Short mmCIF file of C-alpha atoms and ligand atoms in Angstrom, two decimals:
data_model
loop_
_atom_site.label_atom_id
_atom_site.label_comp_id
_atom_site.label_asym_id
_atom_site.label_seq_id
_atom_site.Cartn_x
_atom_site.Cartn_y
_atom_site.Cartn_z
CA UNK A 8 0.00 0.00 0.00
CA UNK A 9 1.22 3.48 -0.81
CA UNK A 10 1.58 5.83 2.10
CA UNK A 11 -1.06 8.40 2.82
CA UNK A 12 -0.34 11.89 1.63
CA UNK A 13 0.65 14.12 4.54
CA UNK A 14 -1.77 16.86 5.50
CA UNK A 15 -0.51 20.11 4.04
CA UNK A 16 0.55 22.91 6.36
CA UNK A 17 -2.17 25.29 5.25
CA UNK A 18 -4.80 22.57 5.75
CA UNK A 19 -3.67 21.84 9.34
CA UNK A 20 -3.60 25.53 9.97
CA UNK A 21 -7.14 25.87 8.57
CA UNK A 22 -8.37 23.00 10.75
CA UNK A 23 -6.66 24.50 13.80
CA UNK A 24 -8.50 27.81 13.54
CA UNK A 25 -12.06 28.27 14.78
CA UNK A 26 -14.20 29.34 11.84
CA UNK A 27 -17.33 31.42 11.94
CA UNK A 28 -20.34 31.93 9.73
CA UNK A 29 -19.88 34.47 6.92
CA UNK A 30 -22.60 37.09 7.36
CA UNK A 31 -22.43 40.55 5.80
CA UNK A 32 -18.72 40.18 5.15
CA UNK A 33 -17.93 39.37 8.79
CA UNK A 34 -16.92 36.05 10.27
CA UNK A 35 -19.24 35.58 13.24
CA UNK A 36 -20.15 32.85 15.72
CA UNK A 37 -23.66 31.46 15.82
CA UNK A 38 -25.63 33.76 18.15
CA UNK A 39 -26.12 30.95 20.66
CA UNK A 40 -22.50 29.81 20.30
CA UNK A 41 -23.47 26.33 19.06
CA UNK A 42 -20.87 24.36 17.08
CA UNK A 43 -20.79 20.86 15.66
CA UNK A 44 -18.04 18.31 15.13
CA UNK A 45 -16.51 17.71 11.73
CA UNK A 46 -15.52 14.07 11.31
CA UNK A 47 -13.01 12.43 8.97
CA UNK A 48 -14.99 9.50 7.54
CA UNK A 49 -11.82 7.50 6.85
CA UNK A 50 -11.04 7.29 10.58
CA UNK A 51 -14.11 8.42 12.49
CA UNK A 52 -11.93 11.08 14.18
CA UNK A 53 -13.20 14.56 14.96
CA UNK A 54 -10.91 16.91 13.03
CA UNK A 55 -12.41 20.31 13.82
CA UNK A 56 -15.72 21.99 14.48
CA UNK A 57 -17.98 24.34 12.56
CA UNK A 58 -20.54 26.92 13.69
CA UNK A 59 -24.11 25.65 13.86
CA UNK A 60 -26.37 28.39 12.51
CA UNK A 61 -29.85 28.72 13.96
CA UNK A 62 -32.91 30.66 12.82
CA UNK A 63 -31.63 34.02 14.08
CA UNK A 64 -28.32 33.56 12.23
CA UNK A 65 -30.21 32.68 9.07
CA UNK A 66 -32.28 35.80 9.58
CA UNK A 67 -29.11 37.90 9.93
CA UNK A 68 -27.70 36.35 6.77
CA UNK A 69 -30.88 37.00 4.77
CA UNK A 70 -30.89 40.60 5.99
CA UNK A 71 -27.27 41.00 4.89
CA UNK A 72 -28.03 39.48 1.49
CA UNK A 73 -31.03 41.78 1.07
CA UNK A 74 -28.97 44.85 2.00
CA UNK A 75 -26.26 43.85 -0.49
CA UNK A 76 -28.67 43.09 -3.33
CA UNK A 77 -29.20 46.53 -4.98
CA UNK A 78 -25.48 47.27 -4.97
CA UNK A 79 -24.58 43.90 -6.45
CA UNK A 80 -27.36 44.01 -9.05
CA UNK A 81 -26.30 47.48 -10.18
CA UNK A 82 -22.56 46.87 -10.20
CA UNK A 83 -21.18 47.21 -13.75
CA UNK A 84 -21.35 43.75 -15.36
CA UNK A 85 -17.63 43.68 -16.16
CA UNK A 86 -16.90 44.21 -12.47
CA UNK A 87 -19.20 41.36 -11.43
CA UNK A 88 -17.68 39.16 -14.12
CA UNK A 89 -14.21 40.01 -12.89
CA UNK A 90 -15.03 38.90 -9.34
CA UNK A 91 -16.48 35.60 -10.53
CA UNK A 92 -13.45 34.98 -12.73
CA UNK A 93 -11.08 35.76 -9.87
CA UNK A 94 -12.90 33.34 -7.59
CA UNK A 95 -12.54 30.63 -10.24
CA UNK A 96 -8.85 31.42 -10.60
CA UNK A 97 -8.18 31.26 -6.87
CA UNK A 98 -9.97 27.91 -6.56
CA UNK A 99 -7.71 26.48 -9.26
CA UNK A 100 -4.62 27.97 -7.61
CA UNK A 101 -5.58 26.37 -4.31
CA UNK A 102 -6.55 23.02 -5.88
CA UNK A 103 -4.27 20.91 -3.67
CA UNK A 104 -5.55 22.52 -0.51
CA UNK A 105 -9.22 22.26 -1.53
CA UNK A 106 -8.75 18.64 -2.61
CA UNK A 107 -7.32 17.68 0.78
CA UNK A 108 -10.14 19.47 2.57
CA UNK A 109 -12.70 17.57 0.47
CA UNK A 110 -10.99 14.26 1.08
CA UNK A 111 -10.75 14.54 4.85
CA UNK A 112 -14.28 15.91 5.09
CA UNK A 113 -16.17 13.80 2.53
CA UNK A 114 -13.87 10.77 2.18
CA UNK A 115 -13.47 10.81 -1.61
CA UNK A 116 -10.12 9.80 -3.13
CA UNK A 117 -7.80 12.79 -3.40
CA UNK A 118 -7.13 12.10 -7.08
CA UNK A 119 -10.84 12.32 -7.86
CA UNK A 120 -11.22 15.60 -5.99
CA UNK A 121 -8.25 16.92 -7.97
CA UNK A 122 -9.51 15.60 -11.30
CA UNK A 123 -13.20 16.40 -10.98
CA UNK A 124 -14.51 18.46 -8.07
CA UNK A 125 -11.96 21.25 -7.96
CA UNK A 126 -11.35 21.92 -11.68
CA UNK A 127 -15.05 21.76 -12.56
CA UNK A 128 -15.86 24.18 -9.76
CA UNK A 129 -13.17 26.57 -10.96
CA UNK A 130 -14.34 26.24 -14.58
CA UNK A 131 -17.89 26.98 -13.78
CA UNK A 132 -17.14 30.26 -12.03
CA UNK A 133 -15.23 31.23 -15.17
CA UNK A 134 -18.02 29.99 -17.42
CA UNK A 135 -20.61 32.07 -15.55
CA UNK A 136 -18.22 35.05 -15.47
CA UNK A 137 -18.63 35.01 -19.25
CA UNK A 138 -22.42 35.25 -19.03
CA UNK A 139 -22.51 38.34 -16.81
CA UNK A 140 -21.87 40.69 -19.73
CA UNK A 141 -24.31 38.84 -22.00
CA UNK A 142 -27.57 39.06 -20.09
CA UNK A 143 -29.75 40.94 -22.55
CA UNK A 144 -33.38 41.88 -22.81
CA UNK A 145 -35.61 42.04 -25.88
CA UNK A 146 -37.69 44.57 -27.72
CA UNK A 147 -41.34 43.66 -28.38
CA UNK A 148 -43.62 44.65 -31.26
CA UNK A 149 -47.25 45.16 -30.15
CA UNK A 150 -49.89 44.98 -32.90
CA UNK A 151 -51.63 48.22 -32.02
CA UNK A 152 -50.84 51.81 -31.08
CA UNK A 153 -47.43 53.38 -30.90
CA UNK A 154 -45.36 51.95 -28.11
CA UNK A 155 -41.80 51.16 -27.26
CA UNK A 156 -42.10 47.83 -25.46
CA UNK A 157 -39.10 46.11 -24.04
CA UNK A 158 -38.26 43.26 -21.72
CA UNK A 159 -35.54 43.55 -19.10
CA UNK A 160 -33.91 40.51 -17.52
CA UNK A 161 -33.56 41.18 -13.81
CA UNK A 162 -32.15 39.07 -10.99
CA UNK A 163 -34.79 37.38 -8.80
CA UNK A 164 -33.22 38.79 -5.61
CA UNK A 165 -32.03 36.91 -2.54
CA UNK A 166 -31.28 33.24 -3.15
CA UNK A 167 -31.13 30.54 -0.50
CA UNK A 168 -28.90 27.67 -1.64
CA UNK A 169 -29.11 24.38 0.28
CA UNK A 170 -26.63 21.74 -0.79
CA UNK A 171 -25.65 18.15 0.03
CA UNK A 172 -22.41 16.47 1.04
CA UNK A 173 -21.48 14.35 -1.98
CA UNK A 174 -19.68 17.10 -3.96
CA UNK A 175 -19.35 19.80 -1.31
CA UNK A 176 -17.29 22.46 -3.11
CA UNK A 177 -18.65 21.69 -6.55
CA UNK A 178 -22.24 22.13 -5.34
CA UNK A 179 -21.30 25.57 -3.96
CA UNK A 180 -20.23 26.42 -7.50
CA UNK A 181 -23.39 24.98 -9.09
CA UNK A 182 -25.46 27.36 -6.99
CA UNK A 183 -23.21 30.41 -6.63
CA UNK A 184 -22.02 30.60 -10.26
CA UNK A 185 -25.35 31.28 -12.00
CA UNK A 186 -26.96 33.17 -9.11
CA UNK A 187 -24.08 35.64 -8.72
CA UNK A 188 -23.79 36.01 -12.49
CA UNK A 189 -27.49 36.90 -12.66
CA UNK A 190 -26.99 39.60 -10.02
CA UNK A 191 -28.57 37.78 -7.07
CA UNK A 192 -27.13 37.70 -3.58
CA UNK A 193 -26.92 34.39 -1.77
CA UNK A 194 -27.25 32.67 1.57
CA UNK A 195 -25.51 29.32 1.19
CA UNK A 196 -26.13 26.45 3.58
CA UNK A 197 -23.66 23.59 3.14
CA UNK A 198 -24.43 20.09 4.39
CA UNK A 199 -23.72 19.42 8.05
CA UNK A 200 -21.53 16.45 7.09
CA UNK A 201 -19.16 18.54 4.95
CA UNK A 202 -18.81 22.22 5.89
CA UNK A 203 -15.06 22.66 5.35
CA UNK A 204 -14.63 23.59 1.70
CA UNK A 205 -17.54 26.06 1.91
CA UNK A 206 -15.88 27.73 4.90
CA UNK A 207 -12.65 27.97 2.93
CA UNK A 208 -14.56 29.32 -0.07
CA UNK A 209 -16.12 31.94 2.23
CA UNK A 210 -12.61 33.20 2.99
CA UNK A 211 -11.85 33.45 -0.73
CA UNK A 212 -15.05 35.37 -1.39
CA UNK A 213 -13.78 38.05 1.00
CA UNK A 214 -10.20 37.82 -0.26
CA UNK A 215 -11.05 38.42 -3.93
CA UNK A 216 -13.21 41.40 -2.98
CA UNK A 217 -16.90 40.52 -3.24
CA UNK A 218 -18.87 43.29 -1.51
CA UNK A 219 -20.00 42.28 2.01
CA UNK A 220 -23.31 40.38 2.08
CA UNK A 221 -23.25 39.24 -1.56
CA UNK A 222 -22.30 35.74 -0.42
CA UNK A 223 -23.22 34.57 3.07
CA UNK A 224 -22.36 31.12 4.37
CA UNK A 225 -24.34 29.54 7.20
CA UNK A 226 -23.06 26.12 8.14
CA UNK A 227 -25.46 23.97 10.12
CA UNK A 228 -28.16 21.34 10.18
CA UNK A 229 -31.23 20.83 8.03
CA UNK A 230 -33.89 21.49 10.65
CA UNK A 231 -32.07 24.30 12.47
CA UNK A 232 -30.61 26.22 9.50
CA UNK A 233 -32.02 24.80 6.25
CA UNK A 234 -35.70 24.87 7.22
CA UNK A 235 -35.74 28.53 8.37
CA UNK A 236 -33.93 29.51 5.16
CA UNK A 237 -36.49 27.65 3.03
CA UNK A 238 -39.36 29.30 4.92
CA UNK A 239 -37.87 32.80 5.17
CA UNK A 240 -40.31 35.44 3.88
CA UNK A 241 -37.51 37.61 2.48
CA UNK A 242 -35.82 34.88 0.41
CA UNK A 243 -36.94 35.08 -3.23
CA UNK A 244 -35.70 31.74 -4.46
CA UNK A 245 -34.48 28.44 -3.08
CA UNK A 246 -32.15 26.26 -5.04
CA UNK A 247 -31.79 22.82 -3.46
CA UNK A 248 -29.96 19.58 -4.08
CA UNK A 249 -30.60 16.53 -1.92
CA UNK A 250 -33.13 13.88 -1.05
CA UNK A 251 -36.55 14.07 -2.74
CA UNK A 252 -38.39 14.02 0.61
CA UNK A 253 -36.41 17.10 1.68
CA UNK A 254 -37.31 18.67 -1.67
CA UNK A 255 -40.96 18.11 -0.84
CA UNK A 256 -40.50 19.86 2.52
CA UNK A 257 -38.84 22.78 0.75
CA UNK A 258 -41.74 23.16 -1.66
CA UNK A 259 -44.07 23.14 1.34
CA UNK A 260 -41.96 25.74 3.20
CA UNK A 261 -41.70 27.99 0.14
CA UNK A 262 -45.42 28.47 -0.36
CA UNK A 263 -45.94 31.29 2.14
CA UNK A 264 -44.20 33.88 -0.05
CA UNK A 265 -44.37 31.77 -3.23
CA UNK A 266 -40.62 31.52 -3.66
CA UNK A 267 -39.16 30.32 -6.90
CA UNK A 268 -37.81 26.84 -6.30
CA UNK A 269 -35.49 24.63 -8.25
CA UNK A 270 -34.79 21.11 -7.13
CA UNK A 271 -32.09 18.65 -8.10
CA UNK A 272 -33.19 15.52 -6.30
CA UNK A 273 -32.26 11.91 -6.28
CA UNK A 274 -32.36 9.23 -8.89
CA UNK A 275 -32.54 5.54 -9.57
CA UNK A 276 -30.90 5.72 -12.93
CA UNK A 277 -30.69 2.85 -15.39
CA UNK A 278 -27.63 1.70 -17.30
CA UNK A 279 -28.73 -0.28 -20.35
CA UNK A 280 -26.22 -2.59 -22.05
CA UNK A 281 -27.18 -4.07 -25.44
CA UNK A 282 -25.47 -7.22 -26.67
CA UNK A 283 -23.86 -5.33 -29.55
CA UNK A 284 -22.04 -2.99 -27.14
CA UNK A 285 -18.28 -2.80 -26.97
CA UNK A 286 -17.89 -4.90 -23.84
CA UNK A 287 -14.87 -3.12 -22.35
CA UNK A 288 -16.48 0.29 -22.89
CA UNK A 289 -19.72 -0.93 -21.32
CA UNK A 290 -17.95 -2.48 -18.32
CA UNK A 291 -15.79 0.56 -17.64
CA UNK A 292 -18.76 2.86 -18.15
CA UNK A 293 -20.98 0.84 -15.82
CA UNK A 294 -18.26 0.64 -13.19
CA UNK A 295 -18.02 4.43 -13.20
CA UNK A 296 -21.80 4.82 -13.30
CA UNK A 297 -22.26 2.74 -10.17
CA UNK A 298 -19.12 3.16 -8.09
CA UNK A 299 -17.79 6.67 -8.74
CA UNK A 300 -17.70 8.76 -5.55
CA UNK A 301 -18.45 5.61 -3.51
CA UNK A 302 -21.77 5.44 -5.34
CA UNK A 303 -22.85 8.64 -3.62
CA UNK A 304 -24.01 10.31 -6.82
CA UNK A 305 -27.49 11.51 -7.61
CA UNK A 306 -26.87 10.21 -11.13
CA UNK A 307 -25.59 6.76 -10.06
CA UNK A 308 -26.64 4.31 -12.79
CA UNK A 309 -27.14 1.52 -10.32
CA UNK A 310 -29.96 -0.34 -12.06
CA UNK A 311 -27.98 -2.17 -14.70
CA UNK A 312 -30.00 -3.91 -17.43
CA UNK A 313 -28.03 -6.21 -19.70
CA UNK A 314 -29.38 -7.96 -22.81
CA UNK A 315 -30.20 -11.60 -22.01
CA UNK A 316 -27.37 -13.52 -23.68
CA UNK A 317 -24.76 -11.20 -22.18
CA UNK A 318 -26.05 -10.92 -18.63
CA UNK A 319 -24.07 -13.67 -16.89
CA UNK A 320 -20.75 -12.79 -18.44
CA UNK A 321 -21.34 -9.09 -17.85
CA UNK A 322 -22.37 -9.43 -14.22
CA UNK A 323 -19.41 -11.74 -13.49
CA UNK A 324 -17.00 -9.34 -15.07
CA UNK A 325 -18.52 -6.33 -13.32
CA UNK A 326 -18.21 -8.23 -10.01
CA UNK A 327 -14.58 -9.00 -10.83
CA UNK A 328 -13.93 -5.33 -11.40
CA UNK A 329 -15.75 -4.47 -8.15
CA UNK A 330 -13.58 -6.95 -6.21
CA UNK A 331 -10.41 -5.38 -7.59
CA UNK A 332 -11.30 -1.80 -6.58
CA UNK A 333 -8.88 -0.76 -3.84
CA UNK A 334 -10.89 0.50 -0.88
CA UNK A 335 -9.05 2.74 1.58
CA UNK A 336 -8.50 6.23 2.96
CA UNK A 337 -8.88 8.92 0.31
CA UNK A 338 -5.49 10.45 1.11
CA UNK A 339 -3.77 7.17 0.20
CA UNK A 340 -2.53 7.42 -3.38
CA UNK A 341 -3.45 3.78 -4.09
CA UNK A 342 -7.07 4.23 -3.03
CA UNK A 343 -9.73 3.90 -5.72
CA UNK A 344 -12.72 4.02 -3.38
CA UNK A 345 -12.88 5.93 -0.11
CA UNK A 346 -15.27 5.61 2.84
CA UNK A 347 -18.91 6.67 2.80
CA UNK A 348 -19.51 10.14 4.17
CA UNK A 349 -20.83 9.28 7.64
CA UNK A 350 -21.70 6.55 10.11
CA UNK A 351 -25.35 7.21 9.32
CA UNK A 352 -24.80 6.72 5.59
CA UNK A 353 -22.84 3.52 6.24
CA UNK A 354 -25.70 2.15 8.29
CA UNK A 355 -28.18 3.12 5.62
CA UNK A 356 -26.21 1.48 2.81
CA UNK A 357 -25.58 -1.67 4.86
CA UNK A 358 -29.30 -1.79 5.55
CA UNK A 359 -30.02 -1.77 1.81
CA UNK A 360 -27.46 -4.50 1.16
CA UNK A 361 -29.08 -6.60 3.90
CA UNK A 362 -32.55 -5.97 2.48
CA UNK A 363 -31.37 -7.14 -0.97
CA UNK A 364 -30.00 -10.35 0.50
CA UNK A 365 -33.17 -10.98 2.50
CA UNK A 366 -35.32 -10.36 -0.55
CA UNK A 367 -33.44 -13.11 -2.38
CA UNK A 368 -31.08 -11.19 -4.65
CA UNK A 369 -27.78 -12.99 -5.28
CA UNK A 370 -24.63 -11.17 -4.18
CA UNK A 371 -21.68 -11.56 -6.59
CA UNK A 372 -19.21 -9.28 -4.87
CA UNK A 373 -19.05 -7.26 -1.68
CA UNK A 374 -18.87 -10.07 0.85
CA UNK A 375 -15.10 -10.14 1.42
CA UNK A 376 -14.06 -8.68 4.77
CA UNK A 377 -12.39 -5.29 4.78
CA UNK A 378 -8.80 -4.81 5.90
CA UNK A 379 -8.62 -4.50 9.71
CA UNK A 380 -6.82 -1.16 9.35
CA UNK A 381 -10.07 0.35 8.00
CA UNK A 382 -12.14 -0.56 11.07
CA UNK A 383 -12.54 3.01 12.36
CA UNK A 384 -13.85 4.42 9.07
CA UNK A 385 -17.16 4.17 7.23
CA UNK A 386 -16.09 1.74 4.55
CA UNK A 387 -18.18 -0.62 2.51
CA UNK A 388 -17.08 -2.90 -0.30
CA UNK A 389 -18.33 -2.29 -3.82
CA UNK A 390 -21.26 -4.64 -4.11
CA UNK A 391 -22.88 -6.34 -7.12
CA UNK A 392 -26.28 -8.02 -6.92
CA UNK A 393 -27.95 -10.09 -9.58
CA UNK A 394 -31.27 -12.00 -9.63
CA UNK A 395 -33.01 -8.83 -8.63
CA UNK A 396 -36.77 -8.30 -8.91
CA UNK A 397 -38.44 -5.04 -9.88
CA UNK A 398 -40.26 -4.70 -6.55
CA UNK A 399 -37.23 -5.12 -4.28
CA UNK A 400 -36.33 -2.05 -2.20
CA UNK A 401 -32.84 -2.08 -3.71
CA UNK A 402 -34.45 -1.65 -7.13
CA UNK A 403 -36.85 1.11 -6.12
CA UNK A 404 -35.14 3.37 -3.56
CA UNK A 405 -32.03 5.50 -3.91
CA UNK A 406 -29.24 3.68 -2.04
CA UNK A 407 -26.52 6.30 -2.45
CA UNK A 408 -23.73 3.79 -1.97
CA UNK A 409 -21.59 1.50 -4.16
CA UNK A 410 -24.24 -1.07 -4.97
CA UNK A 411 -25.08 -2.37 -8.46
CA UNK A 412 -28.22 -4.34 -9.32
CA UNK A 413 -27.81 -6.31 -12.54
CA UNK A 414 -30.97 -7.42 -14.31
CA UNK A 415 -31.70 -8.43 -17.89
CA UNK A 416 -34.00 -7.67 -20.84
CA UNK A 417 -34.82 -9.33 -24.12
CA UNK A 418 -35.38 -6.49 -26.60
CA UNK A 419 -35.43 -2.73 -27.01
CA UNK A 420 -39.02 -2.33 -25.83
CA UNK A 421 -38.38 -4.24 -22.65
CA UNK A 422 -35.16 -2.32 -22.03
CA UNK A 423 -37.05 0.98 -22.26
CA UNK A 424 -39.88 -0.28 -20.05
CA UNK A 425 -37.45 -1.44 -17.34
CA UNK A 426 -35.40 1.73 -17.56
CA UNK A 427 -38.53 3.84 -17.07
CA UNK A 428 -39.92 1.69 -14.25
CA UNK A 429 -39.05 4.23 -11.55
CA UNK A 430 -40.54 7.40 -10.09
CA UNK A 431 -37.20 9.11 -10.66
CA UNK A 432 -35.86 10.49 -13.94
CA UNK A 433 -32.44 12.02 -13.47
CA UNK A 434 -30.13 10.20 -15.87
CA UNK A 435 -29.51 7.06 -17.88
CA UNK A 436 -26.72 5.29 -19.73
CA UNK A 437 -26.96 3.34 -22.97
CA UNK A 438 -24.24 1.10 -24.34
CA UNK A 439 -24.64 -0.02 -27.96
CA UNK A 440 -22.77 0.21 -31.26
CA UNK A 441 -26.00 0.65 -33.20
CA UNK A 442 -26.38 4.39 -33.83
CA UNK A 443 -30.07 4.20 -34.69
CA UNK A 444 -30.84 2.26 -31.55
CA UNK A 445 -28.83 4.68 -29.41
CA UNK A 446 -30.93 7.64 -30.56
CA UNK A 447 -34.23 5.73 -30.48
CA UNK A 448 -33.69 4.60 -26.91
CA UNK A 449 -32.30 7.98 -25.78
CA UNK A 450 -35.53 9.60 -27.01
CA UNK A 451 -37.73 7.09 -25.18
CA UNK A 452 -36.01 7.14 -21.79
CA UNK A 453 -37.67 9.39 -19.21
CA UNK A 454 -34.61 11.16 -17.82
CA UNK A 455 -33.04 14.59 -17.92
CA UNK A 456 -29.68 13.33 -19.20
CA UNK A 457 -28.84 10.30 -21.33
CA UNK A 458 -25.24 9.25 -21.87
CA UNK A 459 -24.41 6.99 -24.81
CA UNK A 460 -21.28 4.82 -24.59
CA UNK A 461 -20.10 6.94 -21.68
CA UNK A 462 -21.44 7.95 -18.28
CA UNK A 463 -21.32 10.84 -15.85
CA UNK A 464 -19.96 13.51 -18.18
CA UNK A 465 -20.41 17.04 -16.84
CA UNK A 466 -19.39 20.42 -18.13
CA UNK A 467 -20.12 23.94 -16.94
CA UNK A 468 -21.77 24.72 -20.29
CA UNK A 469 -24.05 21.68 -20.47
CA UNK A 470 -27.31 21.69 -18.50
CA UNK A 471 -28.47 18.75 -16.44
CA UNK A 472 -31.37 18.08 -14.11
CA UNK A 473 -34.25 15.73 -13.58
CA UNK A 474 -37.61 14.62 -14.88
CA UNK A 475 -40.32 13.15 -12.64
CA UNK A 476 -39.42 12.83 -8.92
CA UNK A 477 -35.84 13.91 -9.65
CA UNK A 478 -36.93 17.54 -9.58
CA UNK A 479 -37.21 20.52 -11.88
CA UNK A 480 -34.98 23.37 -13.01
CA UNK A 481 -31.60 22.68 -14.58
CA UNK A 482 -28.12 23.08 -13.17
CA UNK A 483 -25.25 24.40 -15.31
CA UNK A 484 -25.28 25.98 -18.72
CA UNK A 485 -27.45 28.89 -19.79
CA UNK A 486 -30.57 27.18 -18.51
CA UNK A 487 -29.38 27.46 -14.92
CA UNK A 488 -28.71 31.17 -15.36
CA UNK A 489 -32.30 31.70 -16.53
CA UNK A 490 -33.59 30.30 -13.23
CA UNK A 491 -32.09 33.25 -11.36
CA UNK A 492 -33.54 35.86 -13.70
CA UNK A 493 -37.05 37.21 -14.19
CA UNK A 494 -38.50 39.28 -17.00
CA UNK A 495 -39.83 42.77 -16.55
CA UNK A 496 -41.86 44.24 -19.42
CA UNK A 497 -41.92 48.01 -19.93
CA UNK A 498 -44.51 49.76 -22.14
CA UNK A 499 -43.78 53.35 -23.17
CA UNK A 500 -46.50 55.27 -25.02
CA UNK A 501 -44.79 57.17 -27.81
CA UNK A 502 -47.88 59.08 -29.00
P1 NAI B 114 -30.92 15.75 2.79
O1 NAI B 114 -31.79 16.03 1.63
O2 NAI B 114 -31.58 15.65 4.13
O3 NAI B 114 -29.81 16.89 2.93
C1 NAI B 114 -29.41 17.77 1.90
C2 NAI B 114 -29.35 19.20 2.44
O4 NAI B 114 -30.64 19.59 2.88
C3 NAI B 114 -28.44 19.37 3.64
O5 NAI B 114 -27.80 20.63 3.57
C4 NAI B 114 -29.41 19.34 4.80
O6 NAI B 114 -28.92 19.99 5.94
C5 NAI B 114 -30.59 20.07 4.22
N1 NAI B 114 -31.87 19.79 4.86
C6 NAI B 114 -32.28 18.66 5.48
N2 NAI B 114 -33.54 18.79 5.92
C7 NAI B 114 -33.95 20.02 5.56
C8 NAI B 114 -35.17 20.74 5.73
N3 NAI B 114 -36.24 20.23 6.35
N4 NAI B 114 -35.25 22.00 5.22
C9 NAI B 114 -34.21 22.53 4.56
N5 NAI B 114 -33.03 21.90 4.40
C10 NAI B 114 -32.90 20.66 4.89
O7 NAI B 114 -30.10 14.45 2.52
P2 NAI B 114 -29.28 13.58 3.61
O8 NAI B 114 -30.13 13.38 4.81
O9 NAI B 114 -27.95 14.19 3.78
O10 NAI B 114 -29.10 12.20 2.85
C11 NAI B 114 -30.13 11.25 2.85
C12 NAI B 114 -30.28 10.60 1.51
O11 NAI B 114 -30.67 11.57 0.55
C13 NAI B 114 -29.03 9.99 0.92
O12 NAI B 114 -28.79 8.71 1.38
C14 NAI B 114 -29.35 10.01 -0.55
O13 NAI B 114 -30.16 8.92 -0.88
C15 NAI B 114 -30.15 11.27 -0.71
N6 NAI B 114 -29.30 12.36 -1.19
C16 NAI B 114 -29.33 12.67 -2.50
C17 NAI B 114 -28.51 13.65 -2.99
C18 NAI B 114 -28.51 14.01 -4.41
O14 NAI B 114 -27.60 14.67 -4.89
N7 NAI B 114 -29.51 13.62 -5.15
C19 NAI B 114 -27.55 14.36 -2.14
C20 NAI B 114 -27.63 13.99 -0.74
C21 NAI B 114 -28.47 13.02 -0.33
MG1 MG B 115 -31.71 14.34 5.86
#
């Protein structure tokens, strides 16, 4: 085993300092002084603490965001663009530091944080920096009278952003990039499991010179900090990523002042492998679809449907690959899969694996004991089930762990029916060498993103988001920007 990378000086120093909430440009404690422990999921050790915002802190943050809104909205677009670009640049410059923070907070392998989370987050601030100067209205042409009629695109106002723990820094970018570009101010609530990179980002926001109150960061729990933000009468929009049941609560909480809401919720995505697929491509793609980020991906393509004649060979070979994945601490250079994010998540995922076994699914990999050195952390082996039935819990509910369910289908129609047999509709993968089939099936699958002969591709410029119970409103691309803008129509009588 390779040795674990040493914690960098600036990371230890960051962990050693007591961090506050970012409200109105000031770092402040929660009013009642509450803090919560931050745990390294690879060891179970408490590594630092973070402030636990309560309703009055959220109220302070919303007030600060409201006060900052007119100034931010009216700042010359090039100036706003410049700040977004600088934030993106600083994130890239501090990639090693951010990657270590993500790894010790979330558990993910350092190499993945460096290859995916950090560069994509940096890119998307730069991508949205480009939009700031290109937000344009329209001129209308009424069919009567003599009027100058035009439509202005204006920011919706104060945005509450509530994010999960699976891509902590990246999710900050998903929400902050388009909202800041649109001219909104933001109150960001990171997940209680992973507050560190957002706290570091808060420091950068101040360092690069965002006006006070444009970005406010309130670390804390769902009930204590998230719920009051979702219900706050002076928040104009909530953008949320997380569990669909939490999304439902947010819709409920938003109704008092009819907030705009966009929701990126869970999934139960299908990966469909036809017997004409390039086998190596399909295996590698499926492995990534199911196991990337310890399976803790909203887009995880964990329901794997393989065409009949190929199923046994495919499931065996997927299980072989699963067995060979090196599970260990994310800081260890040899690690290919880190721990799950928390003890709670480990228990949840183990519960699903148990339920699959009890329901009669056959386990092909995942049973081998873990190395004794991993006992303190929240590790689980990559698991492959076959002989799964459509009504099993493991086939219906989002597991959010490294668990694949391999089933089979006979023809295209059955593949589509199985793929769509879920209340969710976030994503899907198709593996085939038949171009016509690829496009036919892509059109018939009920999901917001379909990948063909690949899986899990993301880019700042390309929108993604769900159908059905996976939510509404896109992330990324121009579509996300539109969600933070509203149209004002002006009629001027020229007669
Ligand atoms: P969650 O939906 O409870 O948490 C996500 C965020 O919402 C966190 O910041 C949390 O503090 C906040 N939150 C929780 N309750 C809230 C409320 N009533 N009002 C406002 N904000 C609230 O997800 P959790 O509990 O962390 O994970 C449970 C399961 O949810 C996972 O096992 C997974 O299946 C799913 N999940 C899906 C994600 C996705 O990207 N689709 C991300 C995280 C979790
Ligand atoms: Mg929850």
